């Protein structure tokens, strides 16, 4: 028994010692770790970095858009706001943040009080200056996204999430210059050197360019043709019949005021080669006078009816004779789709296209073909402008069929 008591006392003591060691051991461990200053500081700074990453708006904006931070353009708008932007394929994405707490804000926070509607209207008007109607109609829809790139000389407003018919896939934007922006927003915008509106379309001599010409008008259908040209920011040359000019003076005036060109198609659409000299002179003079009386323009271009001109007449008559390189035969088939197809299948840089504005089917075809020509990169201008862009000075007593 005595031995047993001794034995159990010993076991209890051993157990107590073991428990004590085990319970102290973790303290020793912790103490040892904390004693190493390098390890301790390293752990702490990693934790802070992770926290920072979570709130860094540039990093989160970059990762959200799947790009590196070096691709983000950071622009300090003023002491309160910074704009982050990146260009992606044919669009731009942006985010405006408050410098103070890095929170995201809307463009309306930057505008002067109550100016959001007017600011949006400014964008709309500038888009209408720059783009044809079939594009601006899509840009003005609610689902269209606007993104902003702040620059030293103004704001670029980029559009995305819109669809047009036909499809327009180019980078779509307007430039709001400092002078345009002044009433709406305060930021350090540097006044541009000239007062040219960068949204105003400029003809490019290197771009594909064609002239569309209309014969036999004007009549009541011509107004529709003028409107379609206007909506697409394009111009044309109208070879008019003198007697029709006298019937539709307001149409002739409107047409000229919109930058279109007027040429002669004789007074009564008679074949020039069949007229006697006296009759010919009278016919051409009365046409030119009728046009000049309304527009103030001197007529220098003529399209002889049926394209019929003799060498003698060419030498005698003081005009530039404008024929054509694409004959749509719109007057013959009066088929909207056929007119469109002929133009789109045959069109090439420098062409002169023959149409007749007096037919409803032709004006309907124009509504379809002009946006398509725009998409394909064609500038549609008057005959004189086409010659000018191609570096050709129009001579009298000369026949032109195209400017290729
Ligand atoms: Ni004709």
Short mmCIF file of C-alpha atoms and ligand atoms in Angstrom, two decimals:
data_model
loop_
_atom_site.label_atom_id
_atom_site.label_comp_id
_atom_site.label_asym_id
_atom_site.label_seq_id
_atom_site.Cartn_x
_atom_site.Cartn_y
_atom_site.Cartn_z
CA UNK A 1 0.00 0.00 0.00
CA UNK A 2 2.73 2.39 1.01
CA UNK A 3 4.48 1.80 -2.25
CA UNK A 4 1.25 2.49 -4.11
CA UNK A 5 0.77 5.83 -2.35
CA UNK A 6 4.34 6.81 -3.10
CA UNK A 7 3.88 5.79 -6.71
CA UNK A 8 0.69 7.73 -7.26
CA UNK A 9 2.19 10.82 -5.61
CA UNK A 10 5.09 10.64 -8.02
CA UNK A 11 2.79 10.31 -11.03
CA UNK A 12 0.77 13.32 -9.86
CA UNK A 13 3.94 15.39 -9.54
CA UNK A 14 5.14 14.41 -13.03
CA UNK A 15 1.72 15.25 -14.47
CA UNK A 16 1.74 18.65 -12.76
CA UNK A 17 5.20 19.46 -14.16
CA UNK A 18 4.15 18.40 -17.67
CA UNK A 19 0.99 20.49 -17.54
CA UNK A 20 3.02 23.47 -16.35
CA UNK A 21 5.57 23.11 -19.18
CA UNK A 22 2.87 22.71 -21.78
CA UNK A 23 0.97 25.74 -20.62
CA UNK A 24 4.08 27.95 -20.51
CA UNK A 25 5.41 26.72 -23.87
CA UNK A 26 3.09 28.82 -26.06
CA UNK A 27 4.11 31.97 -24.15
CA UNK A 28 7.71 31.22 -24.85
CA UNK A 29 6.89 30.77 -28.51
CA UNK A 30 4.99 34.05 -28.82
CA UNK A 31 7.57 35.90 -26.87
CA UNK A 32 10.28 34.59 -29.18
CA UNK A 33 8.40 35.70 -32.30
CA UNK A 34 7.60 39.14 -31.03
CA UNK A 35 11.18 39.53 -30.01
CA UNK A 36 12.20 39.48 -33.71
CA UNK A 37 11.55 43.09 -34.82
CA UNK A 38 12.03 42.47 -38.55
CA UNK A 39 9.42 39.75 -38.74
CA UNK A 40 7.00 41.83 -36.70
CA UNK A 41 7.27 44.94 -38.92
CA UNK A 42 7.01 42.90 -42.09
CA UNK A 43 3.74 41.33 -40.95
CA UNK A 44 2.31 44.73 -40.05
CA UNK A 45 3.19 46.48 -43.37
CA UNK A 46 1.73 43.64 -45.44
CA UNK A 47 -1.55 44.02 -43.61
CA UNK A 48 -1.61 47.78 -44.33
CA UNK A 49 -0.79 47.22 -47.99
CA UNK A 50 -3.68 44.85 -48.38
CA UNK A 51 -5.99 47.40 -46.81
CA UNK A 52 -4.66 50.15 -49.13
CA UNK A 53 -5.23 48.02 -52.21
CA UNK A 54 -8.85 47.65 -51.30
CA UNK A 55 -9.48 51.42 -51.42
CA UNK A 56 -7.04 52.55 -54.15
CA UNK A 57 -9.45 53.84 -56.86
CA UNK A 58 -6.85 53.69 -59.64
CA UNK A 59 -6.03 50.04 -58.98
CA UNK A 60 -9.65 49.05 -58.63
CA UNK A 61 -10.59 51.02 -61.80
CA UNK A 62 -7.76 49.29 -63.68
CA UNK A 63 -8.67 45.82 -62.52
CA UNK A 64 -12.35 46.42 -63.21
CA UNK A 65 -11.47 47.23 -66.82
CA UNK A 66 -8.87 44.49 -67.13
CA UNK A 67 -5.89 46.78 -67.72
CA UNK A 68 -2.69 47.67 -65.89
CA UNK A 69 -2.53 50.90 -63.86
CA UNK A 70 0.03 52.28 -66.34
CA UNK A 71 -2.76 52.46 -68.93
CA UNK A 72 -4.92 54.68 -66.73
CA UNK A 73 -4.82 58.37 -67.57
CA UNK A 74 -5.04 60.35 -64.34
CA UNK A 75 -6.07 63.99 -64.78
CA UNK A 76 -6.35 66.47 -61.92
CA UNK A 77 -9.43 68.49 -62.85
CA UNK A 78 -8.99 70.91 -59.94
CA UNK A 79 -8.06 70.65 -56.25
CA UNK A 80 -11.27 68.74 -55.52
CA UNK A 81 -11.61 66.21 -58.31
CA UNK A 82 -9.50 63.82 -60.42
CA UNK A 83 -10.63 62.05 -63.60
CA UNK A 84 -9.46 58.54 -64.38
CA UNK A 85 -9.84 57.36 -67.95
CA UNK A 86 -8.74 54.64 -70.34
CA UNK A 87 -9.23 54.22 -74.07
CA UNK A 88 -10.49 50.79 -75.07
CA UNK A 89 -10.85 49.80 -78.73
CA UNK A 90 -13.42 52.29 -80.02
CA UNK A 91 -14.56 53.78 -76.73
CA UNK A 92 -13.40 55.50 -73.57
CA UNK A 93 -14.25 54.65 -69.95
CA UNK A 94 -13.88 57.12 -67.11
CA UNK A 95 -14.41 57.59 -63.40
CA UNK A 96 -14.38 60.89 -61.53
CA UNK A 97 -13.13 60.72 -57.94
CA UNK A 98 -13.06 63.18 -55.05
CA UNK A 99 -9.45 63.92 -54.08
CA UNK A 100 -10.39 64.11 -50.40
CA UNK A 101 -11.95 60.70 -49.75
CA UNK A 102 -11.46 58.95 -53.13
CA UNK A 103 -15.19 58.43 -53.51
CA UNK A 104 -16.69 58.25 -57.01
CA UNK A 105 -18.82 61.17 -58.18
CA UNK A 106 -20.96 62.00 -61.20
CA UNK A 107 -20.22 64.68 -63.83
CA UNK A 108 -23.10 66.71 -62.36
CA UNK A 109 -21.02 67.26 -59.16
CA UNK A 110 -18.52 69.26 -61.24
CA UNK A 111 -21.06 71.43 -63.02
CA UNK A 112 -22.27 74.78 -61.84
CA UNK A 113 -25.57 74.55 -59.99
CA UNK A 114 -28.59 73.59 -62.12
CA UNK A 115 -26.54 73.27 -65.31
CA UNK A 116 -26.90 69.54 -66.05
CA UNK A 117 -29.70 69.88 -68.60
CA UNK A 118 -27.96 72.73 -70.42
CA UNK A 119 -24.66 70.84 -70.36
CA UNK A 120 -26.30 67.77 -71.90
CA UNK A 121 -27.89 70.00 -74.49
CA UNK A 122 -24.48 71.45 -75.35
CA UNK A 123 -23.22 67.92 -76.02
CA UNK A 124 -26.29 67.19 -78.17
CA UNK A 125 -25.83 70.32 -80.29
CA UNK A 126 -22.11 69.62 -80.81
CA UNK A 127 -22.87 66.03 -81.83
CA UNK A 128 -25.39 67.34 -84.37
CA UNK A 129 -22.72 69.64 -85.81
CA UNK A 130 -20.28 66.76 -86.14
CA UNK A 131 -22.39 63.73 -87.10
CA UNK A 132 -25.18 62.94 -89.58
CA UNK A 133 -28.69 62.52 -88.22
CA UNK A 134 -28.74 58.71 -88.28
CA UNK A 135 -25.89 58.76 -85.76
CA UNK A 136 -27.03 61.65 -83.54
CA UNK A 137 -30.49 60.10 -83.21
CA UNK A 138 -28.81 57.05 -81.66
CA UNK A 139 -26.52 59.18 -79.47
CA UNK A 140 -29.49 61.02 -77.99
CA UNK A 141 -31.15 57.85 -76.79
CA UNK A 142 -31.23 57.19 -73.03
CA UNK A 143 -29.27 53.95 -73.14
CA UNK A 144 -26.27 55.65 -74.74
CA UNK A 145 -23.36 55.98 -72.29
CA UNK A 146 -21.34 59.18 -72.10
CA UNK A 147 -17.76 59.09 -70.81
CA UNK A 148 -15.49 62.05 -70.23
CA UNK A 149 -11.82 62.68 -70.87
CA UNK A 150 -10.53 65.91 -69.36
CA UNK A 151 -7.77 67.64 -71.29
CA UNK A 152 -5.94 70.96 -70.97
CA UNK A 153 -8.01 72.35 -73.86
CA UNK A 154 -11.43 71.00 -72.95
CA UNK A 155 -13.44 67.86 -72.40
CA UNK A 156 -13.81 65.02 -74.89
CA UNK A 157 -17.21 63.38 -74.53
CA UNK A 158 -17.20 59.80 -75.80
CA UNK A 159 -20.32 57.84 -76.65
CA UNK A 160 -20.84 54.09 -76.32
CA UNK A 161 -23.68 51.54 -76.07
CA UNK A 162 -25.57 52.85 -79.09
CA UNK A 163 -26.55 51.20 -82.35
CA UNK A 164 -27.19 52.80 -85.72
CA UNK A 165 -28.57 51.62 -89.05
CA UNK A 166 -26.31 51.16 -90.95
CA UNK A 167 -23.83 50.20 -88.22
CA UNK A 168 -21.29 52.87 -87.27
CA UNK A 169 -18.31 51.41 -85.39
CA UNK A 170 -15.89 54.32 -85.21
CA UNK A 171 -14.74 56.09 -82.05
CA UNK A 172 -17.61 58.53 -81.49
CA UNK A 173 -16.96 61.73 -79.54
CA UNK A 174 -17.31 65.50 -79.44
CA UNK A 175 -14.77 68.02 -78.21
CA UNK A 176 -16.13 70.63 -75.82
CA UNK A 177 -13.65 73.50 -75.98
CA UNK A 178 -12.86 75.84 -73.06
CA UNK A 179 -14.98 78.63 -74.49
CA UNK A 180 -17.93 76.27 -74.94
CA UNK A 181 -17.49 74.94 -71.39
CA UNK A 182 -17.08 78.25 -69.59
CA UNK A 183 -20.76 78.75 -68.63
CA UNK A 184 -21.12 75.22 -67.29
CA UNK A 185 -18.04 74.13 -65.36
CA UNK A 186 -15.05 75.46 -63.42
CA UNK A 187 -11.72 73.85 -64.13
CA UNK A 188 -8.30 74.89 -65.28
CA UNK A 189 -9.05 74.80 -68.99
CA UNK A 190 -6.57 76.58 -71.26
CA UNK A 191 -8.20 78.74 -73.93
CA UNK A 192 -7.54 77.38 -77.41
CA UNK A 193 -5.60 79.42 -79.95
CA UNK A 194 -8.26 79.75 -82.61
CA UNK A 195 -12.01 79.91 -82.46
CA UNK A 196 -12.65 77.07 -84.91
CA UNK A 197 -15.10 74.54 -83.56
CA UNK A 198 -13.28 71.19 -83.70
CA UNK A 199 -16.64 69.44 -84.17
CA UNK A 200 -17.35 71.22 -87.47
CA UNK A 201 -16.84 68.67 -90.27
CA UNK A 202 -13.86 69.44 -92.48
CA UNK A 203 -13.46 68.01 -95.97
CA UNK A 204 -10.35 65.88 -96.29
CA UNK A 205 -8.63 66.00 -99.73
CA UNK A 206 -7.21 62.52 -99.09
CA UNK A 207 -10.57 60.89 -98.29
CA UNK A 208 -12.74 59.17 -100.91
CA UNK A 209 -15.00 61.82 -102.45
CA UNK A 210 -17.82 61.73 -104.99
CA UNK A 211 -20.30 64.16 -106.51
CA UNK A 212 -24.00 63.38 -106.65
CA UNK A 213 -25.89 65.24 -109.37
CA UNK A 214 -29.62 65.67 -109.91
CA UNK A 215 -31.17 66.46 -113.29
CA UNK A 216 -34.53 67.77 -114.52
CA UNK A 217 -35.72 69.54 -111.33
CA UNK A 218 -36.72 71.20 -109.30
CA UNK A 219 -40.23 70.04 -108.49
CA UNK A 220 -42.20 69.41 -105.30
CA UNK A 221 -40.06 66.36 -104.53
CA UNK A 222 -36.82 68.37 -104.42
CA UNK A 223 -37.45 69.60 -100.84
CA UNK A 224 -37.14 66.03 -99.56
CA UNK A 225 -33.83 65.67 -101.39
CA UNK A 226 -32.52 68.92 -99.85
CA UNK A 227 -33.51 67.72 -96.36
CA UNK A 228 -31.85 64.33 -96.77
CA UNK A 229 -28.63 65.96 -97.94
CA UNK A 230 -28.78 68.35 -94.98
CA UNK A 231 -29.39 65.53 -92.46
CA UNK A 232 -26.31 63.74 -93.76
CA UNK A 233 -24.12 66.88 -93.91
CA UNK A 234 -23.69 66.38 -97.64
CA UNK A 235 -24.10 68.51 -100.75
CA UNK A 236 -24.96 67.93 -104.39
CA UNK A 237 -25.12 69.67 -107.75
CA UNK A 238 -28.56 70.23 -109.29
CA UNK A 239 -28.77 70.64 -113.05
CA UNK A 240 -32.04 72.49 -113.38
CA UNK A 241 -34.50 73.07 -116.15
CA UNK A 242 -35.05 76.83 -116.49
CA UNK A 243 -38.85 76.58 -116.69
CA UNK A 244 -38.88 74.57 -113.42
CA UNK A 245 -36.63 77.13 -111.73
CA UNK A 246 -39.32 79.74 -112.39
CA UNK A 247 -42.00 77.45 -110.95
CA UNK A 248 -40.13 76.66 -107.70
CA UNK A 249 -38.10 79.77 -106.75
CA UNK A 250 -38.22 79.04 -103.00
CA UNK A 251 -36.86 75.54 -103.50
CA UNK A 252 -34.02 76.91 -105.62
CA UNK A 253 -33.25 79.48 -102.92
CA UNK A 254 -33.28 76.93 -100.10
CA UNK A 255 -31.11 74.57 -102.08
CA UNK A 256 -28.47 77.26 -102.71
CA UNK A 257 -28.58 78.48 -99.10
CA UNK A 258 -27.71 74.97 -97.93
CA UNK A 259 -24.46 74.91 -99.85
CA UNK A 260 -25.64 73.02 -102.91
CA UNK A 261 -24.61 73.95 -106.42
CA UNK A 262 -26.82 74.79 -109.39
CA UNK A 263 -26.03 74.17 -113.00
CA UNK A 264 -28.01 74.52 -116.22
CA UNK A 265 -29.96 71.71 -117.84
CA UNK A 266 -31.39 74.12 -120.44
CA UNK A 267 -34.72 75.94 -120.33
CA UNK A 268 -36.96 73.30 -121.89
CA UNK A 269 -34.88 70.10 -121.99
CA UNK A 270 -34.32 70.14 -125.73
CA UNK A 271 -31.37 68.39 -127.28
CA UNK A 272 -28.74 71.13 -127.80
CA UNK A 273 -27.41 69.67 -131.03
CA UNK A 274 -30.86 69.98 -132.62
CA UNK A 275 -31.42 73.67 -131.83
CA UNK A 276 -30.81 76.53 -134.22
CA UNK A 277 -28.21 79.04 -133.00
CA UNK A 278 -30.68 81.80 -132.12
CA UNK A 279 -32.99 79.42 -130.27
CA UNK A 280 -30.02 77.88 -128.45
CA UNK A 281 -28.68 81.21 -127.21
CA UNK A 282 -32.11 82.28 -125.99
CA UNK A 283 -32.69 78.96 -124.22
CA UNK A 284 -29.39 79.01 -122.34
CA UNK A 285 -29.58 82.70 -121.47
CA UNK A 286 -33.05 82.50 -119.98
CA UNK A 287 -32.01 79.51 -117.83
CA UNK A 288 -28.92 81.27 -116.49
CA UNK A 289 -30.91 84.44 -115.80
CA UNK A 290 -33.61 82.56 -113.91
CA UNK A 291 -31.00 80.89 -111.68
CA UNK A 292 -28.99 84.06 -111.15
CA UNK A 293 -32.08 86.08 -110.28
CA UNK A 294 -32.84 83.78 -107.35
CA UNK A 295 -29.40 82.75 -106.12
CA UNK A 296 -27.12 85.54 -107.29
CA UNK A 297 -24.80 82.85 -108.69
CA UNK A 298 -23.36 82.91 -112.19
CA UNK A 299 -23.96 79.61 -113.94
CA UNK A 300 -20.77 78.01 -115.19
CA UNK A 301 -21.72 74.32 -115.31
CA UNK A 302 -24.07 72.72 -117.81
CA UNK A 303 -25.35 69.21 -118.28
CA UNK A 304 -26.62 68.90 -121.82
CA UNK A 305 -29.96 66.99 -122.01
CA UNK A 306 -29.38 63.32 -122.97
CA UNK A 307 -25.65 63.98 -122.51
CA UNK A 308 -25.67 65.09 -126.11
CA UNK A 309 -22.96 67.53 -127.12
CA UNK A 310 -21.05 68.11 -130.36
CA UNK A 311 -17.45 69.25 -130.72
CA UNK A 312 -18.62 72.49 -132.31
CA UNK A 313 -21.00 73.30 -129.44
CA UNK A 314 -18.35 72.40 -126.89
CA UNK A 315 -16.06 75.01 -128.45
CA UNK A 316 -18.78 77.65 -128.86
CA UNK A 317 -20.60 77.46 -125.53
CA UNK A 318 -18.84 78.99 -122.56
CA UNK A 319 -19.53 76.30 -119.95
CA UNK A 320 -17.86 73.36 -118.27
CA UNK A 321 -19.78 70.31 -119.54
CA UNK A 322 -20.50 67.87 -116.73
CA UNK A 323 -21.44 64.33 -117.70
CA UNK A 324 -21.31 61.32 -115.33
CA UNK A 325 -19.55 58.03 -114.55
CA UNK A 326 -22.44 56.21 -112.80
CA UNK A 327 -25.85 56.13 -114.45
CA UNK A 328 -28.44 54.83 -111.97
CA UNK A 329 -31.27 54.93 -114.56
CA UNK A 330 -33.49 55.90 -111.61
CA UNK A 331 -35.95 57.66 -113.93
CA UNK A 332 -36.46 54.45 -115.92
CA UNK A 333 -36.90 51.69 -113.29
CA UNK A 334 -38.15 53.92 -110.42
CA UNK A 335 -37.02 51.23 -107.97
CA UNK A 336 -35.69 52.43 -104.60
CA UNK A 337 -33.53 49.38 -103.84
CA UNK A 338 -32.20 49.15 -107.38
CA UNK A 339 -31.06 52.78 -107.24
CA UNK A 340 -29.30 52.12 -103.92
CA UNK A 341 -27.68 48.90 -105.19
CA UNK A 342 -26.35 50.42 -108.41
CA UNK A 343 -24.68 53.24 -106.49
CA UNK A 344 -23.15 51.00 -103.80
CA UNK A 345 -21.95 48.39 -106.27
CA UNK A 346 -20.33 50.85 -108.67
CA UNK A 347 -19.16 53.72 -106.48
CA UNK A 348 -15.46 54.65 -106.51
CA UNK A 349 -13.46 57.64 -105.44
CA UNK A 350 -13.92 60.52 -107.92
CA UNK A 351 -17.23 59.35 -109.41
CA UNK A 352 -20.02 61.61 -110.64
CA UNK A 353 -23.41 59.96 -110.03
CA UNK A 354 -26.48 60.75 -112.13
CA UNK A 355 -29.87 60.91 -110.38
CA UNK A 356 -33.17 62.77 -110.84
CA UNK A 357 -34.58 64.65 -107.85
CA UNK A 358 -38.06 64.83 -109.37
CA UNK A 359 -38.92 61.21 -108.52
CA UNK A 360 -40.19 60.05 -105.11
CA UNK A 361 -38.33 56.73 -105.44
CA UNK A 362 -35.06 58.61 -105.94
CA UNK A 363 -35.51 60.73 -102.83
CA UNK A 364 -36.33 57.57 -100.84
CA UNK A 365 -33.22 55.83 -102.22
CA UNK A 366 -31.17 58.82 -101.15
CA UNK A 367 -32.30 58.37 -97.52
CA UNK A 368 -30.82 54.86 -97.58
CA UNK A 369 -27.71 55.40 -99.65
CA UNK A 370 -26.26 58.53 -98.00
CA UNK A 371 -25.77 56.98 -94.52
CA UNK A 372 -24.23 53.92 -96.20
CA UNK A 373 -21.83 56.12 -98.17
CA UNK A 374 -20.92 57.90 -94.93
CA UNK A 375 -20.17 54.57 -93.22
CA UNK A 376 -17.97 53.58 -96.18
CA UNK A 377 -15.96 56.78 -95.76
CA UNK A 378 -17.24 58.74 -98.77
CA UNK A 379 -17.50 62.51 -98.75
CA UNK A 380 -20.44 63.59 -100.92
CA UNK A 381 -19.94 67.06 -102.37
CA UNK A 382 -20.81 69.31 -105.32
CA UNK A 383 -19.10 68.86 -108.69
CA UNK A 384 -17.01 72.02 -108.20
CA UNK A 385 -15.90 70.93 -104.73
CA UNK A 386 -14.98 67.46 -106.00
CA UNK A 387 -12.80 68.99 -108.72
CA UNK A 388 -11.19 71.32 -106.17
CA UNK A 389 -10.45 68.48 -103.72
CA UNK A 390 -8.89 66.46 -106.54
CA UNK A 391 -6.71 69.44 -107.49
CA UNK A 392 -8.41 70.03 -110.83
CA UNK A 393 -9.47 73.52 -111.94
CA UNK A 394 -12.65 73.33 -114.00
CA UNK A 395 -12.08 74.70 -117.49
CA UNK A 396 -14.69 76.09 -119.86
CA UNK A 397 -15.34 74.25 -123.15
CA UNK A 398 -14.30 70.98 -121.54
CA UNK A 399 -16.22 67.78 -120.82
CA UNK A 400 -15.86 66.06 -117.43
CA UNK A 401 -17.20 62.58 -116.66
CA UNK A 402 -15.45 61.96 -113.34
CA UNK A 403 -12.47 63.13 -111.30
CA UNK A 404 -10.57 59.87 -110.90
NI1 LIG B 1 -32.50 65.48 -118.28
#
